[in-house]
Coordinates of C-alpha atoms in Angstrom, one line a residue:
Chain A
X6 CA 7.2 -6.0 3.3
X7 CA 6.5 -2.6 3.8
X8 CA 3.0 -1.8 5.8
X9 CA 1.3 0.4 2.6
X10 CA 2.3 -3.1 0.6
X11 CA 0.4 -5.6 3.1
X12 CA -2.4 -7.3 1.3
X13 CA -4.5 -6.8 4.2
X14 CA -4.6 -3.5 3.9
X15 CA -5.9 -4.0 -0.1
X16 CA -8.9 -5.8 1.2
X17 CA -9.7 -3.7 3.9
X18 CA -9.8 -0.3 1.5
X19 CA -11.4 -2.2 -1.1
X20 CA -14.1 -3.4 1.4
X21 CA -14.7 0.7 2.4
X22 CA -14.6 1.9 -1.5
X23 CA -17.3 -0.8 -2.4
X24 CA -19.6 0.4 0.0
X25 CA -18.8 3.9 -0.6
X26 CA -19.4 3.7 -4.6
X27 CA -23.0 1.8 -3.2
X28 CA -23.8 4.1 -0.6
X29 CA -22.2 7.3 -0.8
X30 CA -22.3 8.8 -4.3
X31 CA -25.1 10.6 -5.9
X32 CA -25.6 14.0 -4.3
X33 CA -22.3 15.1 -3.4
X34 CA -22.4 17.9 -6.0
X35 CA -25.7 19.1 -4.9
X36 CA -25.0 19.6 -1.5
X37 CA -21.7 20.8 -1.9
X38 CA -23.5 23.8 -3.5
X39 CA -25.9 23.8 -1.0
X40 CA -23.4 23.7 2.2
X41 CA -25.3 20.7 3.3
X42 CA -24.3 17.7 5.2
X43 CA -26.7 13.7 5.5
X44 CA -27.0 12.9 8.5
X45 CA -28.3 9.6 6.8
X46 CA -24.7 9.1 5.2
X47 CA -22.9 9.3 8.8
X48 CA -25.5 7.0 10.3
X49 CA -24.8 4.3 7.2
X50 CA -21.1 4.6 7.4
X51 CA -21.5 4.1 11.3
X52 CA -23.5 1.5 10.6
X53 CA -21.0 0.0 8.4
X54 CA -18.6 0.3 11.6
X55 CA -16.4 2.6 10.7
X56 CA -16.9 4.3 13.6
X57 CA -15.7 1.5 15.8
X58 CA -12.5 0.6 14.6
X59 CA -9.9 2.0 17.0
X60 CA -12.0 1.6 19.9
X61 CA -11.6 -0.6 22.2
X62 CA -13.2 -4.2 22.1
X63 CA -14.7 -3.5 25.9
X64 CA -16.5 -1.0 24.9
X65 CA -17.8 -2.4 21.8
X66 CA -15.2 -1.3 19.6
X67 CA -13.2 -3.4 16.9
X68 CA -9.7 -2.5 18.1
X69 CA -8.4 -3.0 14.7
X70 CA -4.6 -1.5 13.6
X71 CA -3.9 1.6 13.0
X72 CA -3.2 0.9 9.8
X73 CA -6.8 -0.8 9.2
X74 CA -8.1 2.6 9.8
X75 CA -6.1 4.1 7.1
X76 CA -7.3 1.7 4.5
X77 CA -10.4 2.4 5.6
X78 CA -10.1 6.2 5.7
X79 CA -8.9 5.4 1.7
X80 CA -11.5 3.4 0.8
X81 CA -14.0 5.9 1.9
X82 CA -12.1 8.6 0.2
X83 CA -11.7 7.0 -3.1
X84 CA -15.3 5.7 -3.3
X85 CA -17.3 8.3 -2.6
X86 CA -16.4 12.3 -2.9
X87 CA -17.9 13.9 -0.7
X88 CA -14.2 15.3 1.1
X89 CA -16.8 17.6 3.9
X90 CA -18.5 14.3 5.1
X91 CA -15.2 12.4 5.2
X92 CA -12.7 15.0 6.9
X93 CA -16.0 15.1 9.8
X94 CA -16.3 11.3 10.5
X95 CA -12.8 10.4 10.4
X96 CA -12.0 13.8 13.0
X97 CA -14.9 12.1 15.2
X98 CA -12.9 9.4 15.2
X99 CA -9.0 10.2 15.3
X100 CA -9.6 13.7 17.2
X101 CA -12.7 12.9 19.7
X102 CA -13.3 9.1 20.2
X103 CA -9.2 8.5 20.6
X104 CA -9.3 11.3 22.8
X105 CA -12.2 9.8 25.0
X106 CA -10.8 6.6 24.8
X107 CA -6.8 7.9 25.6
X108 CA -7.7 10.5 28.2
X109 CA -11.6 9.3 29.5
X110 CA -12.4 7.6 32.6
X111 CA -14.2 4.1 32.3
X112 CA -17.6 6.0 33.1
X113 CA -17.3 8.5 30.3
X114 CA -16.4 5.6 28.0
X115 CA -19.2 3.6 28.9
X116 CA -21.6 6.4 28.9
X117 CA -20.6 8.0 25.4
X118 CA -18.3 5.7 23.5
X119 CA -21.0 3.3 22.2
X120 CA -23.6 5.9 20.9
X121 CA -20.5 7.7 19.4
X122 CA -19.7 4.7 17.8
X123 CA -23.7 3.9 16.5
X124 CA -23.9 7.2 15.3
X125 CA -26.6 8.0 17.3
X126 CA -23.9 10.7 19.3
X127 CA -22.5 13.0 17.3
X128 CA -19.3 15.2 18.5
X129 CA -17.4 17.9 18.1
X130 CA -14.4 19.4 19.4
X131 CA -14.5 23.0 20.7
X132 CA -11.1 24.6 21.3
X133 CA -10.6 27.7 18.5
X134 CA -12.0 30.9 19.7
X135 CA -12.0 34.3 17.7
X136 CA -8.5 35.4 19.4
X137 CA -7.4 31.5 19.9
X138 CA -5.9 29.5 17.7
X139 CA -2.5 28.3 17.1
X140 CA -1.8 30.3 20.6
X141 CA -3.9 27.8 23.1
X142 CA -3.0 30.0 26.2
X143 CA -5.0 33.5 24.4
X144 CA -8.0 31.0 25.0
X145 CA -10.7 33.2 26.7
X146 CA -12.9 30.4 27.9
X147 CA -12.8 29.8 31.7
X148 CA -13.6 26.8 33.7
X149 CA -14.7 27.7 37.6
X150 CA -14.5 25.5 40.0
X151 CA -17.5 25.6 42.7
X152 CA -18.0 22.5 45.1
X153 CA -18.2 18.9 42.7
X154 CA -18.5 20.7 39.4
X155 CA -17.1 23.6 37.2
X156 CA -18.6 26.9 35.6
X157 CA -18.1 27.1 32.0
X158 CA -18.2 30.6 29.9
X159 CA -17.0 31.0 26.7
X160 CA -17.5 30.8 22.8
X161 CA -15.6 28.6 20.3
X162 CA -15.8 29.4 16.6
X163 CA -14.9 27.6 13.8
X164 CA -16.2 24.4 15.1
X165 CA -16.6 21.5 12.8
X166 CA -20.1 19.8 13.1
X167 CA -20.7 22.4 15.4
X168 CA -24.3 23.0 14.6
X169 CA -25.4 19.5 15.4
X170 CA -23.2 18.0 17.6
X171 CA -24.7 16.8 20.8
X172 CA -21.7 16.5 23.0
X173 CA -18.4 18.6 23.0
X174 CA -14.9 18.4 24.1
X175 CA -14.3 21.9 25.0
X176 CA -11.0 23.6 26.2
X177 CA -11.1 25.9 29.0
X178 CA -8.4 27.5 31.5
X179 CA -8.7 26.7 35.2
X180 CA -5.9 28.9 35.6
X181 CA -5.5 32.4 34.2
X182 CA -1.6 31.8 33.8
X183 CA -0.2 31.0 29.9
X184 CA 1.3 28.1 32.5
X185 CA 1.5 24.6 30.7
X186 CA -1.1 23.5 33.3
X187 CA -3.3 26.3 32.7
X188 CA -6.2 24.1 30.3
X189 CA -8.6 21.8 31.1
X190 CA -10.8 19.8 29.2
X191 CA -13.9 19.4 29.3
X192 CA -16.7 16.4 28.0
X193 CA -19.7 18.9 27.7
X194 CA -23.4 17.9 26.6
X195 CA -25.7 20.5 24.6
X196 CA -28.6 19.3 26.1
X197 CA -27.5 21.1 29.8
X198 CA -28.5 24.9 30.6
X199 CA -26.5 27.4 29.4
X200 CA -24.7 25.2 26.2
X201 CA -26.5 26.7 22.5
X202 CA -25.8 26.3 19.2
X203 CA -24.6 29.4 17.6
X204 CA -24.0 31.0 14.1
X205 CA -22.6 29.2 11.3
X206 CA -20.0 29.9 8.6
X207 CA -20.5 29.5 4.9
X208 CA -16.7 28.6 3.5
X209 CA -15.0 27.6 0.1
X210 CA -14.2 24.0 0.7
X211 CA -15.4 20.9 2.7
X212 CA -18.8 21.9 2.1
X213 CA -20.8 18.8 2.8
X214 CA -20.2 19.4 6.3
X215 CA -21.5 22.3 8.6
X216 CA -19.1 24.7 10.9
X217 CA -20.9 26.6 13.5
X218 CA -20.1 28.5 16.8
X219 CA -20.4 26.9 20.4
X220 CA -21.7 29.3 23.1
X221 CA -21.0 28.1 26.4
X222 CA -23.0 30.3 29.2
X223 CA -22.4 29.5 32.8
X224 CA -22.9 25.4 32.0
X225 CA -22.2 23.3 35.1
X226 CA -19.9 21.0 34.1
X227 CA -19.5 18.2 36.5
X228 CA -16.2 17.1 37.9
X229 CA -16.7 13.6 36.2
X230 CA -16.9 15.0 32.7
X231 CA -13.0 16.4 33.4
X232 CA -11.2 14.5 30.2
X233 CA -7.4 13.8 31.7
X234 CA -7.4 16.1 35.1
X235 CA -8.0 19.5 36.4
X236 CA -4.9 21.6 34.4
X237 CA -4.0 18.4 31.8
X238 CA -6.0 20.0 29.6
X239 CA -2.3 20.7 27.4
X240 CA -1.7 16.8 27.6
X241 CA -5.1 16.3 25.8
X242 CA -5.0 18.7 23.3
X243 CA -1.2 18.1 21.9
X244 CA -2.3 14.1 21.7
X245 CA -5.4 14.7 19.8
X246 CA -4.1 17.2 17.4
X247 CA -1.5 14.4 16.7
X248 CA -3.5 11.8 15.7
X249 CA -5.4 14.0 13.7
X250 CA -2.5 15.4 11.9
X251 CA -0.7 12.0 11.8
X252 CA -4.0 9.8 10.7
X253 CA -6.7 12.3 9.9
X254 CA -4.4 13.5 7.3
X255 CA -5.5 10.2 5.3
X256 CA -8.6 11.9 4.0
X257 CA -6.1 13.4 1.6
X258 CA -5.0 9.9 0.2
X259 CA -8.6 8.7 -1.5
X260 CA -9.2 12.1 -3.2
X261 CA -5.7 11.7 -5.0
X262 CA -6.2 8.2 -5.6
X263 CA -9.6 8.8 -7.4
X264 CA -8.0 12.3 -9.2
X265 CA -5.3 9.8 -10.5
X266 CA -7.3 7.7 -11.9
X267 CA -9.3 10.0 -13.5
X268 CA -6.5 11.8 -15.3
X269 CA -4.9 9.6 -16.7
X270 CA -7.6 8.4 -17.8
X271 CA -8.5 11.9 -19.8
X272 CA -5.0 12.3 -20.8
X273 CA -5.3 8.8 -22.5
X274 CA -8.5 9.6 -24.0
X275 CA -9.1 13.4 -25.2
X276 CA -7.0 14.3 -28.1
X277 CA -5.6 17.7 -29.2
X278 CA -3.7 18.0 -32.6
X279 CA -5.0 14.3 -33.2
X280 CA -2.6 13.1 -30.6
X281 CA -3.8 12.1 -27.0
X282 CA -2.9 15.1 -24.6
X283 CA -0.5 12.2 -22.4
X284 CA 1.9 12.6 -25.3
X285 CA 2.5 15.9 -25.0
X286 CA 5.5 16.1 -22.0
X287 CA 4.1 18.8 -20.8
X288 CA 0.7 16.7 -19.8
X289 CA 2.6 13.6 -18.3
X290 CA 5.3 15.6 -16.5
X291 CA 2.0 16.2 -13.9
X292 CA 0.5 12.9 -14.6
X293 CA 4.2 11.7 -13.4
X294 CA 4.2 14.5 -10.6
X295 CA 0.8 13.5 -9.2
X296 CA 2.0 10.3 -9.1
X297 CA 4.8 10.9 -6.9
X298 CA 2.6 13.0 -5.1
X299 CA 0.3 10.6 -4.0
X300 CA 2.4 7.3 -3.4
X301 CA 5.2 9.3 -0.9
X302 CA 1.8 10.4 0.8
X303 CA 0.5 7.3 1.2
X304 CA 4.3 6.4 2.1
X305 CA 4.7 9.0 4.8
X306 CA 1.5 7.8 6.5
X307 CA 1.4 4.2 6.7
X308 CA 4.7 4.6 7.8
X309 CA 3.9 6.6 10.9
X310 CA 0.2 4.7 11.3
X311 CA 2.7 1.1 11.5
X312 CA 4.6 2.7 14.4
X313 CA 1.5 3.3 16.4
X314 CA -0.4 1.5 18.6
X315 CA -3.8 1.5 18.9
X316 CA -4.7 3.9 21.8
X317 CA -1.3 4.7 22.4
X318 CA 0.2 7.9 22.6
X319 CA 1.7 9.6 19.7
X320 CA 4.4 12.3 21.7
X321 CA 7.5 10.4 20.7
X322 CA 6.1 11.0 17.2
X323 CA 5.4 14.3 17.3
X324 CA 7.8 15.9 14.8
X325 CA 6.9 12.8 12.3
X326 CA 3.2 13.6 12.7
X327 CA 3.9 17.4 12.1
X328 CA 6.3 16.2 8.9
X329 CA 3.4 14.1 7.8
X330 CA 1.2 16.6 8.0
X331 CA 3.0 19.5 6.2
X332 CA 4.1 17.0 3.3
X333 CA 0.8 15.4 3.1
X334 CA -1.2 18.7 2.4
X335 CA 1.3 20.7 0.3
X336 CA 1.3 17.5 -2.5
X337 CA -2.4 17.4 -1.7
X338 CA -2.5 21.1 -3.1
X339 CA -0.1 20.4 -5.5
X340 CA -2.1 17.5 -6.8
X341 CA -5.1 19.4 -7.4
X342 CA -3.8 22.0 -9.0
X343 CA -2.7 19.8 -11.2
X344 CA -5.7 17.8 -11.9
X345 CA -7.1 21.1 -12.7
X346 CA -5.1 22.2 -15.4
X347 CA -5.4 18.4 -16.5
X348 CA -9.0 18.6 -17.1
X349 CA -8.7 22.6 -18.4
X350 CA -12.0 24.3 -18.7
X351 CA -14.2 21.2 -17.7
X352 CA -12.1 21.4 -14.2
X353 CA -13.5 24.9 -13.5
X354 CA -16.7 24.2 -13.8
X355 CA -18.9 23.9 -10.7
X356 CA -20.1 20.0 -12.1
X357 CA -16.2 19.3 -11.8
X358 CA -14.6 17.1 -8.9
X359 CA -11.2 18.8 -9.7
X360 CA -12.7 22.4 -8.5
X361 CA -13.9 20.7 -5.5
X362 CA -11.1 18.5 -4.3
X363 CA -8.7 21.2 -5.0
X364 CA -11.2 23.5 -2.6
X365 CA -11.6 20.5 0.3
X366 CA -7.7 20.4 -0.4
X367 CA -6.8 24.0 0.8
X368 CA -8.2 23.5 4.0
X369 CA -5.4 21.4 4.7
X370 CA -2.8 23.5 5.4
X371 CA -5.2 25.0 8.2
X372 CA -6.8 22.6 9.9
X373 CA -4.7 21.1 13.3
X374 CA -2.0 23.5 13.0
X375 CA -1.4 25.8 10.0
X376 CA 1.6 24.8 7.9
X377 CA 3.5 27.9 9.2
X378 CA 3.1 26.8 13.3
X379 CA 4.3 23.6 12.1
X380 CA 7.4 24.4 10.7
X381 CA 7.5 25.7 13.9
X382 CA 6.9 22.9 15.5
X383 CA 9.5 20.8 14.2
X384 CA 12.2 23.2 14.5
X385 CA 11.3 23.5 18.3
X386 CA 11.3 19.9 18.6
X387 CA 15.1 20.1 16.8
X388 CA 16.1 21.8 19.6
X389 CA 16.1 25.7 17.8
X390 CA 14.9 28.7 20.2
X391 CA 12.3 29.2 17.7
X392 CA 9.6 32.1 19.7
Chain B
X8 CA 25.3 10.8 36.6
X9 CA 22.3 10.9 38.7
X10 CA 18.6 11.6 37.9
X11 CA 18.9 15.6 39.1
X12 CA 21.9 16.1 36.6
X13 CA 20.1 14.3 33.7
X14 CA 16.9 16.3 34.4
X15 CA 19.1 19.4 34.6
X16 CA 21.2 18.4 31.6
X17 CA 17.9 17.8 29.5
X18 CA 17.0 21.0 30.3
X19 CA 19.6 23.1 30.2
X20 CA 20.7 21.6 26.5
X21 CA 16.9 21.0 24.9
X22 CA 15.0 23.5 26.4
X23 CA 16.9 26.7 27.9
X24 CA 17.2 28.9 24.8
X25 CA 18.1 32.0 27.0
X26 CA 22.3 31.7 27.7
X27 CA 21.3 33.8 31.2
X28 CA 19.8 30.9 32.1
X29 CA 22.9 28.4 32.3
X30 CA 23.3 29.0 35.8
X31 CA 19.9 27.3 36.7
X32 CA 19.6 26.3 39.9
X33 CA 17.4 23.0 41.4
X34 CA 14.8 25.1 42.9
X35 CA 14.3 28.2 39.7
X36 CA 10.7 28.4 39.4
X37 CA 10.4 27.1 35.6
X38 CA 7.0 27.6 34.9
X39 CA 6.2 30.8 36.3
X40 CA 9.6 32.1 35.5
X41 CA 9.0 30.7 31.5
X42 CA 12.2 28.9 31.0
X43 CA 9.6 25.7 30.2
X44 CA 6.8 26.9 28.1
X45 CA 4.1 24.2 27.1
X46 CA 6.2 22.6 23.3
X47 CA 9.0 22.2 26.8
X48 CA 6.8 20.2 28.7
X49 CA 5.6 17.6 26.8
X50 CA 9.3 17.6 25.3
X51 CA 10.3 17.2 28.9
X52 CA 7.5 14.1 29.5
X53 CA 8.3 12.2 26.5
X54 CA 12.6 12.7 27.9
X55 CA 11.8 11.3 31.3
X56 CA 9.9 8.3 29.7
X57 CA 12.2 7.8 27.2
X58 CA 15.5 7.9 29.1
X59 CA 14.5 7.6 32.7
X60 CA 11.9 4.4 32.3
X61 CA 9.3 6.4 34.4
X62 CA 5.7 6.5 33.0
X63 CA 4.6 10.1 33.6
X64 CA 0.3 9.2 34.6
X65 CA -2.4 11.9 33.8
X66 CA -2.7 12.5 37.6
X67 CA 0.7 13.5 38.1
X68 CA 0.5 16.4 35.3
X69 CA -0.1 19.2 38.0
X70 CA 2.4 22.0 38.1
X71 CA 3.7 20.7 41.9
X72 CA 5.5 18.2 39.9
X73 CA 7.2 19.9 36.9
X74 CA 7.6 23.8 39.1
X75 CA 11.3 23.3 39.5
X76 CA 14.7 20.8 39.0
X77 CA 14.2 19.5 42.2
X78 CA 10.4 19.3 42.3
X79 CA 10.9 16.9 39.3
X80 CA 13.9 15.1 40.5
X81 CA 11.5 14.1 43.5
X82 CA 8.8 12.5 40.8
X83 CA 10.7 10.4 38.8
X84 CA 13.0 9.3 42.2
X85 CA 9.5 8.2 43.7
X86 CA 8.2 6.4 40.6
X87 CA 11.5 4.6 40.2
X88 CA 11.3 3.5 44.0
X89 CA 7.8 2.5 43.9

């Protein structure tokens, strides 16, 4: 049986769409107008546990498979639509709370992991900067070291629940080499001098959560809040962008499962030339397309989420992870575009879901590495002298 | 063949993309010369786990250990003695 056919992982999505269709629908359009994002929501879903399930049982976690995650990530997805609000819990979890849990000492854990988990915490994860991106050693933020503690200047942009977040992995250099050891990272809360809240960014898609700037001002960092060590900061960052672009990728999976649904259902229903619009080939060629679309995505990622373990790195899967990514958000586009057409003049409309999914869907080709720096990737990793 | 000519095999075949480079000898800086950028070094981690049964820990990511053939040879003999 293949892990995507396990009946487990049914009961486990259907579990997460149940309580979002109860919990989490209802104002999704308005605040995706409004750029707003519920705190209340993430506290619910927290509540719920979702928060909780890769982490570890010692710390209060449920330690469930990496594949529960992704049925859960689904679940959410399909039952609710509010694509902001899911893309910014599941990064908390995949990108920060792995991260914590992979890289963190046992006293970080203890201290952080379980209001993280509550929802109490919220985090965010500060590595972009204005001339940083896909090239980490640009990175203009410094790290000094003076006696049991560092000095932190710098600002990060185009953070992702950046305006409320109360702690933040950030990125610095301890070195001012592009050497592979030149980053550190960082476990940084907002509450210490010299750490503010900065502007934020209205942008097309994933609206229903907030990206802000992080302005880091001569913060003392203690030595304790190091995530990894001094100059490993290159060992953090490559593992978390993986899981996100291997698992936090899933966030793609409920939208298409919900857009499916929905257009066949309208392709069944609305007739044209007193046929229904499915029987025109030119209508169920993208039904059929959108189809594929969305069962070899779900494919590609329960496939690499089965050959993970749960806190375990994901290097030996790197070039999967960057080939689930890619593949993942090009069929995500593809999908939407489709759904659009689908749903004609209705799906340009701002009351549409199609104009909004296909918006939250163009992200995805940025986020974690563009698609372009991934091709890159994987040609590296093939063993090309790609610059 | 020994752990220094696997090491320098690796590298020379996976990672050296520059042919000037062929000749590389056991103590070439390859860090602050460039031959292993950062894609190289947690391609080079993932070979020493994978084909030398070493487990590379967070503390030992420090440039010491990776600076040169020989500097890395010295690692993974130490691990596999310990």
């Amino acid at each position: 049986m293949q892990p995507w056919q396990d009946p487990e992982i049914d009961k486990i999505r259907e579990k997460y769409y149940e309580f979002a269709t109860e919990n989490l629908l209802g104002d999704t359009e308005q605040r995706d107008k409004e750029g707003d994002f519920s705190i209340k929501r993430w506290k619910e879903v927290a509540e719920f546990g979702f928060l909780k399930l890769l982490m570890p049982e010692n710390f209060g976690g449920a330690e469930v498979p990496v594949t529960h995650l992704v049925a859960a990530i689904e679940g959410l997805g399909e039952g609710s639509m509010d694509g902001g609000f899911n893309y910014a819990i599941c990064n908390q979890l995949c990108g920060l709370q792995t991260t914590i849990n992979i890289f963190g000492s046992d006293e970080l854990k203890s201290r952080y992991l379980p209001d993280l988990m509550s929802g109490k915490s919220m985090a965010a994860y500060g590595f972009t900067e204005e001339t940083s991106g896909s090239d980490a050693y640009s990175m203009e933020a410094t790290a000094v070291e003076e006696g049991d503690a560092f000095r932190l200047s710098g600002t990060k942009c185009y953070i992702t629940n950046a305006p409320y977040a109360n702690l933040v992995l950030v990125f610095a250099k301890t070195s001012p080499t592009r050497s592979p050891f030149a980053l550190t990272a960082f476990l940084v809360d907002m509450e210490w001098e010299g750490a503010t809240h900065g502007r934020e960014y209205d942008k097309m898609g994933l609206r229903t959560v907030r990206m802000g700037e992080l302005i880091f001002d001569n913060v003392q960092v203690p030595k304790s809040h190091i995530v990894g060590v001094k100059g490993g900061g290159l060992r953090v960052l490559t593992e978390s962008t993986l899981w996100e672009r291997a698992i936090l990728i899933a966030t793609a999976l409920g939208p298409m499962a919900r857009g499916l649904k929905s257009c066949i259902e309208r392709t069944k229903t609305r007739n044209q030339f007193e046929k229904p619009i499915g029987a025109f080939q030119q209508v169920s060629s993208k039904i059929s397309n959108m189809i594929m679309r969305y069962k070899l995505s779900r494919q590609v990622i329960y496939d690499i989420a089965s050959r993970i373990g749960n806190g375990s790195s994901l290097q030996p899967h790197a070039q999967d992870a960057a080939i689930a990514k890619i593949f993942v958000s090009d069929n995500f586009v593809k999908f939407e575009l489709d759904a659009m057409q689908i749903y004609g003049v209705r799906g340009y409309l701002l009351e549409s879901f199609a104009q909004q999914d296909l918006r939250d869907s163009l992200s995805f080709n940025i986020w974690a590495g563009t698609a372009e720096t991934l091709r890159n990737t994987i040609a590296k990793l093939a063993g090309l002298p790609v610059e | 063949m020994n752990v220094k000519e696997s090491i320098k095999n690796y590298i020379l075949s996976e990672l050296v993309s520059d042919k000037e480079n062929s000749s590389l000898s056991e103590t070439d800086q390859l860090i602050e010369s460039g031959i292993i950028d950062s894609l190289g070094i947690m391609k080079l981690i993932g070979f020493l786990e994978d084909n030398l049964s070493v487990q590379i820990d967070d503390m030992e990511l420090v440039p010491e250990n990776f600076a040169s053939i020989a500097a890395i040879t010295s690692l993974v003999e130490k691990k596999l003695s310990d």
